[in-house]
Short mmCIF file of C-alpha atoms in Angstrom, two decimals:
data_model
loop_
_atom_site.label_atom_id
_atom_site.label_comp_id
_atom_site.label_asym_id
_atom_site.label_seq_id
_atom_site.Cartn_x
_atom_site.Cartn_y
_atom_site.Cartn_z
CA UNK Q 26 0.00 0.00 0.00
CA UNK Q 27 2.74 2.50 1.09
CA UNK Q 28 4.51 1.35 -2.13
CA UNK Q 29 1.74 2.55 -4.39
CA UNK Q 30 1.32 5.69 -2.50
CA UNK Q 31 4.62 6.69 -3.22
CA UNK Q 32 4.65 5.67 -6.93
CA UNK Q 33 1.16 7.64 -7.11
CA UNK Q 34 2.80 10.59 -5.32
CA UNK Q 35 5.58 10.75 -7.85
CA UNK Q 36 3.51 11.49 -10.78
CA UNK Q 37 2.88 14.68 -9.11
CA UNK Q 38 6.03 15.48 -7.81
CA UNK Q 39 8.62 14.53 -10.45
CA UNK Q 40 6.72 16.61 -12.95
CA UNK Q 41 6.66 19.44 -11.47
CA UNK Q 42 10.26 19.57 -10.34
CA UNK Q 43 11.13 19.89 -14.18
CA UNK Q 44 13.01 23.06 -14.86
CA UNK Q 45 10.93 24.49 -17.51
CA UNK Q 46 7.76 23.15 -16.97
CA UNK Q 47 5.32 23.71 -14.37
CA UNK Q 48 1.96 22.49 -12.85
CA UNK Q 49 -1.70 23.49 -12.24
CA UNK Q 50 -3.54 21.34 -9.87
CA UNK Q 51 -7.09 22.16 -10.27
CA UNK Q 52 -10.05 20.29 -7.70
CA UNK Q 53 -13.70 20.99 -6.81
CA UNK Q 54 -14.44 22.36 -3.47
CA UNK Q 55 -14.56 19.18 -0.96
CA UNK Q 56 -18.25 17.74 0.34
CA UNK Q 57 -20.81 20.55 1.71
CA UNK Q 58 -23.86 20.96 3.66
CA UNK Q 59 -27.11 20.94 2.13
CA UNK Q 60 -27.75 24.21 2.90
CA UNK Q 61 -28.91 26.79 0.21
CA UNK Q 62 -26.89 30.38 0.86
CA UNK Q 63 -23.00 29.65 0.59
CA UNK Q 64 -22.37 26.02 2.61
CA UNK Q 65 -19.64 25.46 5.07
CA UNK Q 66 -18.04 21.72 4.37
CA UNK Q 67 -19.65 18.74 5.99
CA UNK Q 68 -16.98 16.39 7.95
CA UNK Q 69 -16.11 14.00 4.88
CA UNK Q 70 -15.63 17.07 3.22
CA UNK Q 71 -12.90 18.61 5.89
CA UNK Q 72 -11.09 15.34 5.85
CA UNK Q 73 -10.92 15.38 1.52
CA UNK Q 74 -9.35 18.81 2.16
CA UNK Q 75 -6.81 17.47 4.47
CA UNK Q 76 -6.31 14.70 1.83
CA UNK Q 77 -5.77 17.15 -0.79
CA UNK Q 78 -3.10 18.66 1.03
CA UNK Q 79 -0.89 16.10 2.19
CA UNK Q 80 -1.25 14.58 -1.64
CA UNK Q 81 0.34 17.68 -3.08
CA UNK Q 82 2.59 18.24 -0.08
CA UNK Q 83 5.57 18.11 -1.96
CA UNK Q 84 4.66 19.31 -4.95
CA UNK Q 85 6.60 23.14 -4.69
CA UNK Q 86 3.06 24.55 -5.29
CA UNK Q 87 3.92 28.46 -5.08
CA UNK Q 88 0.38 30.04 -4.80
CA UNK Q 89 -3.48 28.88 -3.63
CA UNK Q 90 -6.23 30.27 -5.48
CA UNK Q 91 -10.01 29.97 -4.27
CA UNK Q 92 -13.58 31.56 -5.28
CA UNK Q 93 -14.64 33.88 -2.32
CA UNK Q 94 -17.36 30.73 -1.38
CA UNK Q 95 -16.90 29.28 2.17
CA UNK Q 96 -16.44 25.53 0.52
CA UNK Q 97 -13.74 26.45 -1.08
CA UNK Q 98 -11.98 28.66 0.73
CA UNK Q 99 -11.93 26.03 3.54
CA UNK Q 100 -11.12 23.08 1.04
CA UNK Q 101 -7.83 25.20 0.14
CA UNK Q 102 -7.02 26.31 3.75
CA UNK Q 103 -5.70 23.33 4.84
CA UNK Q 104 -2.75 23.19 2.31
CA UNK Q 105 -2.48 27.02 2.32
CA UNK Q 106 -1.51 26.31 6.10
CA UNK Q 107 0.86 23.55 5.78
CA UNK Q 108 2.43 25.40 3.08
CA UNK Q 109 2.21 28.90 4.69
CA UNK Q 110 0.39 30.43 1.42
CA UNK Q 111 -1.78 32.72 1.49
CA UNK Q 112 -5.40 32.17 -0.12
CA UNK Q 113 -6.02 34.47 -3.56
CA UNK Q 114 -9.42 35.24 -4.61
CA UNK Q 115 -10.34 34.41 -8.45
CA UNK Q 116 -13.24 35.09 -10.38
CA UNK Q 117 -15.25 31.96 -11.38
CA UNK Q 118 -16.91 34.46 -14.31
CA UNK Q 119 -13.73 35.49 -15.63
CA UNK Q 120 -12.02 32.06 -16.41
CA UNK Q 121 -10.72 33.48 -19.65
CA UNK Q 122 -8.55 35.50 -18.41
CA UNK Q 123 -7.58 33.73 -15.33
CA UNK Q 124 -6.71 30.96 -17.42
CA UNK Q 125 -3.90 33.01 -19.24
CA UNK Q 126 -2.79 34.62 -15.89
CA UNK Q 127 -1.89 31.15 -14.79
CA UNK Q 128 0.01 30.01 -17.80
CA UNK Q 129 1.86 33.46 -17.59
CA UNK Q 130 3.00 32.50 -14.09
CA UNK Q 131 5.04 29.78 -15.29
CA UNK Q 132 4.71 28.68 -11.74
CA UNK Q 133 2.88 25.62 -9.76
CA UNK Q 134 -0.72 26.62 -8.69
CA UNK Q 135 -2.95 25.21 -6.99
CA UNK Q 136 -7.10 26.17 -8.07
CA UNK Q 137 -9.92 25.34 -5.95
CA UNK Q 138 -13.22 25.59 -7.80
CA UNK Q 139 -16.52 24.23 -8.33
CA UNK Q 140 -18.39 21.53 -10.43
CA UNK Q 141 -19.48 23.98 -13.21
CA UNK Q 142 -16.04 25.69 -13.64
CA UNK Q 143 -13.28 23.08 -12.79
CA UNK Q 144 -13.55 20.67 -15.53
CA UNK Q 145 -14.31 24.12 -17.88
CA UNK Q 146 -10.79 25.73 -16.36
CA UNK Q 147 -8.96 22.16 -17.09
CA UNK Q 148 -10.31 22.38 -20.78
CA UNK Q 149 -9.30 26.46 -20.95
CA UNK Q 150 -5.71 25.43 -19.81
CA UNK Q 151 -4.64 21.93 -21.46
CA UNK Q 152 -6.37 23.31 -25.04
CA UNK Q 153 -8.42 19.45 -24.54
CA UNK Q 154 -11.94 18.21 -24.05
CA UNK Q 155 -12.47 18.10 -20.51
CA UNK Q 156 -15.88 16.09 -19.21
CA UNK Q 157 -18.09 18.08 -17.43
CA UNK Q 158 -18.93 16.61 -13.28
CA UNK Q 159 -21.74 16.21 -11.71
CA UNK Q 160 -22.96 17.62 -8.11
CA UNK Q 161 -22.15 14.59 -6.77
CA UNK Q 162 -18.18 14.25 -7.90
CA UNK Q 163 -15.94 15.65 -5.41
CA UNK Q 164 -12.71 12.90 -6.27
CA UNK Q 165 -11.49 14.57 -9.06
CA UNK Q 166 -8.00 16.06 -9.00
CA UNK Q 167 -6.98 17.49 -12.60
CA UNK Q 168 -3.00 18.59 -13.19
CA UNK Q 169 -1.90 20.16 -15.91
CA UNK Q 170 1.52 20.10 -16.69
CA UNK Q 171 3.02 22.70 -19.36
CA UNK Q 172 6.82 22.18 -20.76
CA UNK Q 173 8.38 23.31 -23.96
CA UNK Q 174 7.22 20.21 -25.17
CA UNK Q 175 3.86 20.92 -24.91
CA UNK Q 176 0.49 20.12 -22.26
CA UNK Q 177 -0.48 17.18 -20.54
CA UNK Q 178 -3.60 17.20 -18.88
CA UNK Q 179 -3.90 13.90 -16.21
CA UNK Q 180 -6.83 13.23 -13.84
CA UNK Q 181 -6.49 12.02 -10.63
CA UNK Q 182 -9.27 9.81 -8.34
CA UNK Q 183 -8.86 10.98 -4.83
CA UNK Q 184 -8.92 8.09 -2.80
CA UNK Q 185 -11.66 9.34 -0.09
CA UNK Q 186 -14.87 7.93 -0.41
CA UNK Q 187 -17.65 9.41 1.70
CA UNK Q 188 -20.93 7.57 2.05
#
């Protein structure tokens, strides 16, 4: 088990520890309440955000970005913490244009978004057909690696499953 962990956790290290290429880890906000007005996370989805950070621990992530929602600014604060980042606000109606901020970086990044505007971001930054998710999908972890070479867009099951 261990074993496979580590082999797992090396497709998201090695590439990003490339000189001239960099990362952008994109993921849904974790599990929320059922609550209408902006939900807080329910407890599966606290733990999925403490999963998401020790999975890209090591991953030289420079910068956290979040919508302004309560889900998922609390699904990124847990690896903003370990990491001592600070949380930046994006703009899910701009994605355009935050999409070519991020490949202007040329730095790793991680995104925390939502079901409508994840897999949308993914496609806007890897130039492919992402699938769109449903409300109920919260596993999904996308990375997009861009080199010289070119993108590569991967997807990623988080291993959490919440019943």
């Amino acid at each position: 088990m261990k074993y496979s962990l580590l082999v797992a956790l090396s497709f998201f290290v090695l590439p990003a520890l490339a000189d001239d290429s960099f990362s952008i880890y994109l993921v849904r906000h974790a599990e929320k309440q059922a609550v209408k007005d902006d939900p807080k996370l329910t407890q599966c989805g606290k733990l999925r955000a403490k999963q998401i950070a020790n999975m890209l621990e090591h991953t030289k992530i420079k910068h956290v970005y979040s919508t302004a929602y309560q889900r998922t600014m609390a699904t990124a604060a847990p690896f903003a913490k370990q990491q001592k980042l600070a949380i930046k606000q994006y703009s899910p109606a701009k994605l355009n244009q935050f999409a070519q901020q991020l490949l202007k970086q040329k730095e790793n990044v991680l995104v925390v978004g939502h079901s409508n505007t994840t897999p949308q971001l993914s496609a806007l930054l890897s130039e492919l057909t992402v699938d769109d998710i449903t409300e109920k999908q919260y596993r999904n972890l996308y990375q997009i690696q861009v080199s010289s070479s070119g993108k590569t867009l991967t997807l990623f099951t988080q291993p959490l499953t919440c019943r």
